XYZ file of C-alpha atoms in Angstrom:
475
model
C 34.853 -21.297 -8.902
C 35.449 -18.167 -10.963
C 38.710 -16.225 -10.802
C 36.756 -13.016 -10.207
C 35.738 -13.006 -6.502
C 32.721 -10.815 -7.295
C 31.207 -13.502 -9.518
C 31.525 -16.039 -6.710
C 29.778 -13.600 -4.380
C 26.967 -13.177 -6.924
C 26.524 -16.972 -7.098
C 26.225 -17.058 -3.298
C 23.695 -14.208 -3.370
C 21.629 -15.920 -6.076
C 21.649 -19.108 -4.010
C 20.641 -17.265 -0.829
C 17.811 -15.462 -2.634
C 16.614 -18.724 -4.178
C 16.412 -20.385 -0.748
C 14.217 -17.569 0.584
C 12.113 -17.398 -2.604
C 11.360 -21.118 -2.875
C 10.498 -21.499 0.810
C 6.928 -20.220 0.485
C 5.844 -22.448 -2.406
C 7.719 -25.576 -1.332
C 6.284 -25.502 2.211
C 2.737 -24.746 1.003
C 2.853 -27.957 -1.039
C 3.714 -29.965 2.083
C 1.206 -28.312 4.442
C -1.708 -30.797 4.034
C 0.586 -33.688 5.025
C 2.194 -31.681 7.843
C -1.143 -30.751 9.436
C -2.354 -34.325 9.099
C 0.714 -35.769 10.839
C 1.137 -33.092 13.509
C -2.628 -32.872 14.229
C -3.081 -29.120 13.968
C -5.381 -28.193 11.086
C -6.685 -25.182 13.064
C -3.133 -23.748 13.015
C -2.673 -24.286 9.265
C -2.428 -20.612 8.295
C -0.064 -19.727 11.148
C 2.804 -21.770 9.710
C 3.103 -19.246 6.859
C 1.717 -16.214 8.727
C 4.398 -16.327 11.448
C 7.099 -16.703 8.784
C 5.780 -13.591 7.032
C 5.454 -11.588 10.263
C 9.030 -12.440 11.272
C 10.286 -11.288 7.865
C 8.361 -8.010 8.079
C 9.840 -7.185 11.489
C 13.413 -8.251 10.684
C 13.736 -6.790 7.160
C 14.448 -3.148 8.144
C 16.516 -4.326 11.117
C 18.967 -6.244 8.909
C 19.159 -3.329 6.471
C 19.953 -0.769 9.157
C 22.423 -2.958 11.052
C 24.247 -3.707 7.793
C 24.815 0.049 7.407
C 26.513 0.032 10.819
C 28.286 -3.324 11.126
C 28.798 -4.224 7.466
C 26.946 -6.364 4.917
C 29.141 -9.455 5.336
C 28.473 -9.933 9.040
C 24.740 -9.430 8.682
C 24.139 -11.654 5.660
C 26.215 -14.427 7.225
C 24.281 -14.040 10.478
C 20.997 -14.151 8.561
C 22.072 -17.256 6.640
C 23.007 -19.019 9.889
C 19.638 -18.114 11.445
C 17.815 -19.360 8.334
C 19.867 -22.577 8.367
C 19.096 -23.113 12.067
C 15.378 -22.427 11.562
C 15.264 -24.874 8.636
C 16.983 -27.657 10.575
C 14.748 -27.144 13.621
C 11.587 -27.059 11.475
C 12.590 -30.450 10.122
C 12.548 -31.975 13.622
C 9.302 -30.278 14.747
C 7.184 -32.574 16.956
C 4.007 -30.475 17.011
C 2.362 -27.622 15.139
C 3.293 -25.225 17.932
C 6.975 -26.177 17.736
C 6.865 -25.878 13.925
C 5.341 -22.394 14.160
C 8.077 -21.314 16.604
C 10.844 -22.704 14.387
C 9.266 -21.091 11.308
C 9.511 -17.738 13.093
C 13.271 -18.308 13.457
C 13.461 -19.255 9.783
C 11.550 -16.092 8.826
C 14.007 -13.909 10.745
C 16.869 -15.362 8.713
C 14.925 -15.152 5.453
C 14.590 -11.381 5.941
C 18.359 -11.105 5.521
C 18.407 -13.347 2.435
C 15.664 -11.328 0.745
C 17.050 -7.878 1.551
C 20.847 -7.862 1.658
C 21.680 -9.474 -1.723
C 20.401 -6.496 -3.720
C 22.181 -4.084 -1.351
C 25.477 -5.972 -1.712
C 25.163 -6.017 -5.516
C 24.637 -2.242 -5.413
C 27.820 -1.898 -3.334
C 29.911 -4.090 -5.657
C 28.895 -3.021 -9.178
C 28.409 0.127 -11.223
C 24.947 0.999 -12.534
C 24.770 -0.771 -15.910
C 26.334 -4.008 -14.734
C 24.369 -4.170 -11.506
C 21.099 -3.535 -13.351
C 21.649 -6.700 -15.388
C 22.606 -8.689 -12.281
C 19.557 -7.396 -10.415
C 17.385 -8.415 -13.355
C 18.624 -11.979 -12.975
C 18.181 -11.696 -9.198
C 14.514 -10.769 -9.687
C 14.046 -13.634 -12.152
C 14.906 -16.104 -9.391
C 11.435 -15.561 -7.943
C 9.837 -16.880 -11.113
C 12.141 -19.896 -11.222
C 11.361 -20.622 -7.562
C 7.658 -20.409 -8.386
C 8.057 -23.184 -10.969
C 10.392 -25.463 -9.000
C 8.850 -25.016 -5.538
C 5.613 -26.989 -6.043
C 7.369 -29.649 -8.159
C 10.244 -30.249 -5.732
C 7.954 -29.998 -2.713
C 5.511 -32.511 -4.175
C 8.241 -35.021 -5.023
C 9.885 -34.733 -1.599
C 6.559 -35.226 0.183
C 5.568 -38.170 -2.043
C 8.894 -40.007 -2.104
C 10.843 -38.914 0.992
C 9.154 -37.026 3.837
C 7.689 -33.602 4.551
C 10.668 -33.034 6.869
C 13.024 -33.171 3.875
C 11.365 -29.976 2.589
C 13.162 -28.154 5.412
C 16.336 -30.251 5.471
C 16.883 -29.465 1.773
C 17.861 -25.899 2.726
C 20.715 -26.948 4.993
C 23.437 -28.034 2.496
C 22.706 -25.121 0.139
C 22.854 -22.654 3.029
C 26.270 -24.067 3.984
C 27.501 -23.573 0.399
C 26.274 -19.958 0.396
C 27.948 -19.371 3.771
C 31.280 -20.750 2.564
C 31.264 -18.588 -0.583
C 30.292 -15.453 1.310
C 32.933 -16.048 3.977
C 35.713 -16.573 1.428
C 34.881 -14.046 -1.295
C 32.700 -11.236 0.108
C 34.941 -8.387 1.295
C 34.342 -7.149 4.813
C 33.480 -3.563 5.676
C 34.836 -1.365 8.407
C 32.357 -0.561 11.166
C 31.023 2.961 11.215
C 32.185 5.028 14.159
C 28.575 5.889 15.003
C 27.138 2.613 16.259
C 24.232 3.887 18.355
C 21.325 1.452 18.173
C 17.866 3.027 18.037
C 16.174 0.713 20.551
C 13.074 2.910 20.892
C 12.563 2.893 17.133
C 13.086 -0.867 16.890
C 10.615 -1.544 19.736
C 7.839 0.772 18.524
C 8.134 -0.420 14.918
C 8.346 -4.142 15.713
C 5.538 -4.191 18.264
C 3.371 -1.848 16.186
C 3.667 -3.821 12.952
C 3.200 -7.158 14.765
C 0.043 -6.023 16.564
C -1.411 -4.417 13.443
C -0.832 -7.438 11.184
C -1.844 -9.919 13.900
C -5.091 -8.045 14.502
C -5.808 -7.801 10.769
C -5.117 -11.487 10.218
C -7.236 -12.671 13.143
C -10.097 -10.289 12.361
C -10.229 -11.524 8.756
C -10.110 -15.222 9.674
C -11.991 -15.254 12.964
C -15.513 -16.655 13.281
C -15.577 -15.710 16.959
C -18.204 -13.686 18.797
C -18.498 -9.928 18.391
C -16.618 -9.106 21.661
C -13.614 -11.133 20.431
C -13.693 -9.412 17.047
C -13.836 -6.041 18.801
C -10.762 -7.120 20.779
C -8.915 -7.719 17.503
C -9.929 -4.225 16.364
C -8.485 -2.810 19.599
C -5.239 -4.706 18.916
C -5.106 -3.102 15.447
C -5.693 0.371 16.894
C -2.907 -0.129 19.467
C -0.587 -1.312 16.681
C -1.430 1.725 14.544
C -0.835 3.985 17.559
C 2.613 2.486 18.120
C 3.485 3.124 14.464
C 2.481 6.788 14.881
C 4.699 6.904 17.979
C 7.462 5.260 15.928
C 7.286 8.088 13.384
C 7.561 10.710 16.132
C 10.497 8.874 17.735
C 12.359 8.574 14.420
C 11.893 12.261 13.599
C 13.949 13.141 16.686
C 16.731 10.575 16.215
C 20.156 11.384 14.769
C 20.818 7.698 13.987
C 17.260 6.534 13.279
C 16.371 2.864 12.818
C 14.395 3.844 9.719
C 15.356 7.398 8.655
C 12.273 9.489 7.911
C 14.080 11.159 5.006
C 13.237 8.005 3.058
C 9.559 8.952 3.207
C 10.189 12.608 2.378
C 11.809 11.754 -0.951
C 9.314 11.957 -3.828
C 11.207 9.267 -5.730
C 11.458 6.869 -2.797
C 7.827 7.348 -1.841
C 6.983 6.461 -5.449
C 9.064 3.266 -5.158
C 7.485 2.239 -1.836
C 3.856 2.891 -2.826
C 4.267 1.245 -6.225
C 6.000 -1.827 -4.764
C 3.301 -2.166 -2.097
C 0.401 -2.080 -4.566
C 2.092 -4.326 -7.155
C 2.617 -6.889 -4.372
C -1.059 -6.649 -3.348
C -2.102 -7.412 -6.937
C 0.546 -10.121 -7.269
C -0.480 -12.053 -4.148
C -4.168 -11.933 -5.113
C -3.480 -13.479 -8.521
C -1.185 -16.174 -7.127
C -3.627 -17.227 -4.396
C -7.053 -16.793 -5.982
C -6.671 -17.942 -9.592
C -5.915 -21.561 -8.510
C -8.857 -21.354 -6.066
C -11.151 -20.191 -8.879
C -9.920 -22.983 -11.133
C -10.347 -25.761 -8.574
C -13.564 -24.806 -6.771
C -15.473 -22.811 -9.383
C -14.420 -24.485 -12.628
C -13.873 -27.841 -10.861
C -10.509 -28.354 -12.555
C -8.022 -30.867 -11.191
C -5.277 -29.838 -8.778
C -2.747 -30.461 -11.555
C -4.589 -28.162 -13.968
C -5.013 -25.521 -11.248
C -1.267 -25.525 -10.663
C -0.261 -25.675 -14.315
C -2.388 -22.665 -15.236
C 0.040 -20.534 -13.174
C 3.084 -21.690 -15.166
C 2.909 -18.714 -17.611
C 3.352 -16.338 -14.660
C 6.414 -18.248 -13.452
C 7.951 -18.184 -16.951
C 7.102 -14.609 -17.981
C 8.088 -13.074 -14.621
C 11.814 -13.941 -15.001
C 11.695 -12.968 -18.680
C 10.291 -9.556 -17.720
C 12.955 -9.200 -15.022
C 15.792 -9.994 -17.424
C 14.405 -7.612 -20.064
C 14.110 -4.808 -17.503
C 17.566 -5.516 -16.097
C 19.167 -5.214 -19.530
C 17.393 -2.175 -20.999
C 16.113 -0.010 -18.112
C 19.298 2.066 -17.763
C 19.424 2.719 -21.510
C 15.727 3.374 -22.191
C 14.882 4.970 -18.854
C 12.630 4.103 -15.949
C 9.596 5.895 -17.367
C 9.476 3.832 -20.578
C 9.734 0.594 -18.609
C 6.976 1.834 -16.294
C 4.669 2.440 -19.266
C 5.448 -0.979 -20.760
C 4.921 -2.738 -17.427
C 1.663 -0.896 -16.733
C 0.246 -1.804 -20.163
C 0.763 -5.502 -19.449
C -0.427 -5.114 -15.843
C -3.733 -3.573 -16.938
C -4.160 -6.086 -19.771
C -3.750 -8.997 -17.362
C -5.780 -7.580 -14.476
C -8.672 -6.253 -16.560
C -8.747 -9.561 -18.425
C -9.040 -11.484 -15.160
C -11.865 -9.195 -14.042
C -13.821 -10.412 -17.083
C -13.389 -14.170 -16.603
C -16.423 -16.383 -16.079
C -17.147 -20.109 -15.845
C -17.147 -20.290 -19.649
C -13.801 -18.503 -20.166
C -11.287 -20.789 -21.870
C -8.199 -21.884 -19.957
C -6.000 -20.574 -22.776
C -7.403 -17.070 -22.329
C -6.926 -17.225 -18.555
C -3.307 -18.319 -19.084
C -2.810 -15.372 -21.466
C -4.031 -12.938 -18.788
C -1.740 -14.585 -16.230
C 1.209 -14.374 -18.649
C 0.605 -10.618 -19.085
C 0.543 -10.190 -15.306
C 3.746 -12.185 -14.825
C 5.590 -10.160 -17.468
C 4.410 -6.917 -15.844
C 5.566 -8.013 -12.368
C 9.022 -8.810 -13.727
C 9.343 -5.440 -15.471
C 7.853 -3.215 -12.761
C 9.497 -4.768 -9.696
C 12.915 -4.903 -11.385
C 12.632 -1.307 -12.633
C 11.671 -0.169 -9.126
C 14.602 -2.108 -7.642
C 17.027 -0.482 -10.086
C 15.570 2.952 -9.342
C 15.988 2.395 -5.587
C 19.716 1.690 -6.037
C 20.100 4.934 -7.985
C 18.396 7.279 -5.511
C 19.493 5.736 -2.171
C 22.390 7.579 -0.515
C 25.398 5.489 0.540
C 25.015 6.349 4.234
C 21.499 4.906 4.546
C 21.517 2.522 1.575
C 20.815 -0.524 3.733
C 17.904 1.115 5.553
C 16.503 2.551 2.307
C 16.590 -0.645 0.283
C 15.315 -2.762 3.160
C 12.328 -0.391 3.272
C 11.640 -1.338 -0.365
C 11.573 -5.044 0.541
C 9.533 -4.280 3.668
C 6.770 -2.576 1.673
C 6.673 -5.445 -0.831
C 6.260 -7.945 2.009
C 3.645 -5.729 3.659
C 1.762 -5.645 0.358
C 1.539 -9.438 0.375
C 0.360 -9.567 3.998
C -2.164 -6.738 3.705
C -3.434 -7.962 0.327
C -4.300 -11.412 1.668
C -6.122 -9.906 4.648
C -8.114 -7.337 2.652
C -9.156 -9.715 -0.124
C -9.858 -12.406 2.474
C -12.644 -10.208 3.858
C -14.491 -10.559 0.529
C -13.884 -14.291 0.083
C -16.839 -16.634 0.594
C -15.677 -19.539 2.768
C -18.756 -21.548 3.855
C -17.803 -24.849 2.226
C -20.848 -26.602 3.749
C -23.281 -24.501 1.710
C -24.768 -26.412 -1.239
C -24.357 -23.255 -3.351
C -20.707 -22.868 -2.335
C -19.316 -22.791 -5.896
C -21.791 -20.123 -6.995
C -21.162 -17.879 -3.978
C -17.405 -18.411 -4.262
C -17.526 -17.410 -7.931
C -19.335 -14.181 -7.020
C -16.829 -13.323 -4.277
C -13.832 -14.104 -6.501
C -15.323 -12.015 -9.299
C -15.521 -9.113 -6.821
C -11.854 -9.640 -5.895
C -10.796 -9.766 -9.572
C -12.760 -6.561 -10.238
C -10.921 -4.908 -7.337
C -7.606 -6.044 -8.828
C -8.576 -4.530 -12.189
C -9.520 -1.170 -10.658
C -6.395 -1.169 -8.487
C -4.212 -1.869 -11.545
C -5.726 1.050 -13.469
C -5.288 3.462 -10.536
C -1.715 2.281 -9.936
C -0.837 2.641 -13.625
C -2.178 6.200 -13.724
C -0.148 7.062 -10.619
C 3.083 5.417 -11.804
C 2.995 6.863 -15.327
C 2.110 10.329 -14.014
C 4.986 10.377 -11.493
C 7.512 8.872 -13.930
C 6.714 11.291 -16.760
C 6.493 14.450 -14.630
C 9.846 13.995 -12.850
C 11.783 17.231 -13.405
C 14.229 17.265 -10.496
C 17.778 15.991 -10.059
C 16.693 12.453 -10.982
C 15.022 13.358 -14.280
C 17.932 11.788 -16.201
C 17.364 8.527 -14.317
C 13.766 8.432 -15.519
C 14.719 9.493 -19.078
C 17.518 6.965 -19.584
C 20.794 7.203 -21.488
C 19.238 6.739 -24.925
C 16.781 9.590 -24.388
C 19.499 11.897 -23.053
C 21.784 11.148 -26.019
C 18.940 11.881 -28.438
C 18.281 15.243 -26.774
C 21.948 16.208 -27.030
C 22.133 15.621 -30.798
């Protein structure tokens, strides 16, 4: 261990983030075997959907409670919940039990994905924490590379249950480091819990996402599909009620001032849309490779390697130079690569070379690393200390929402009749439509991000300009 307690805390936070980041890819690799053994192919998507829904609901809750009861208590609680969910998932005896245990795991994962960046913001000054947060973001790329490899080896040589058991010893290590080295925080005197806000938000977001997911996947009769629409409307209504409730609360679960800040609204919208684009590329490029180009599963997986390599590189670059060069220059750089990758993918056809596709994916990965890290750094600079946990958990919430909403929206355009003799042709047409949507969305997002970043004239203009630009102006 290091002599500096902070460095030991950072190791624990990196480890905790890695556990949450690798969980999606490592479990996806094991899913065909799991559904075969537990006899529940019709529940395939729910193993990951329930995990995502639990994270969405719990993310702002952990952030807000950490503002009241302290970061140490909440991240240790989240790690214990994640550890428990992992161990229980490993002993699942049916698909229904696995789905229930995955919900527990998702609740804990919300803490591991949200609190590390908040704790780093508490512990370090701007320049140092920007570099650390760059490395923190890069963990997602590393997890993307290792997840399928480790998951495949565990399934082939051990058991699918070991995919979940693997988390347990690492979670214990993270717990021990956090307990010993992370300083505790005094509780705030105001400890009122906003139960009305928690209920309306949780139930509203659950109903809305559940209805969206079922409507997109369902092949049921029209009355059943109408029922799912009603569920969505009720969920949306509860979220409107949530906004009204929060506007009248002194100690709101999710303070509405977050959404009144021009800078924070920029962070939330940008993070949401980048995540929509990100999830589409990760899910649909391998599908295009395997079912349109008839490539092997190995080739379909390996074509995504450039994204997993360039994402952490982009994160590290952004973490090291954003404070000096300014947010707006990093935004421009990230948007250039985002548009290059997305527009390139909108042009791919059956005759496009794999090398060119990998180049487009590499551009996208580099852009995700730069943009998401720059937005994370910006969020730490504009969030007030009093509501830092709630503010930064909102950033993670919108990124997770982007993934969930993106899959549902693009799923509506995806051709899925595998029995049709022209399946490959129809699938190619539907995927081309999705890639075109990604290209248009990338252009619109880039225009929005560059416009906001370069027209910032308020108290945070120096944040967008960067130290180098300010020094040049003063000469």
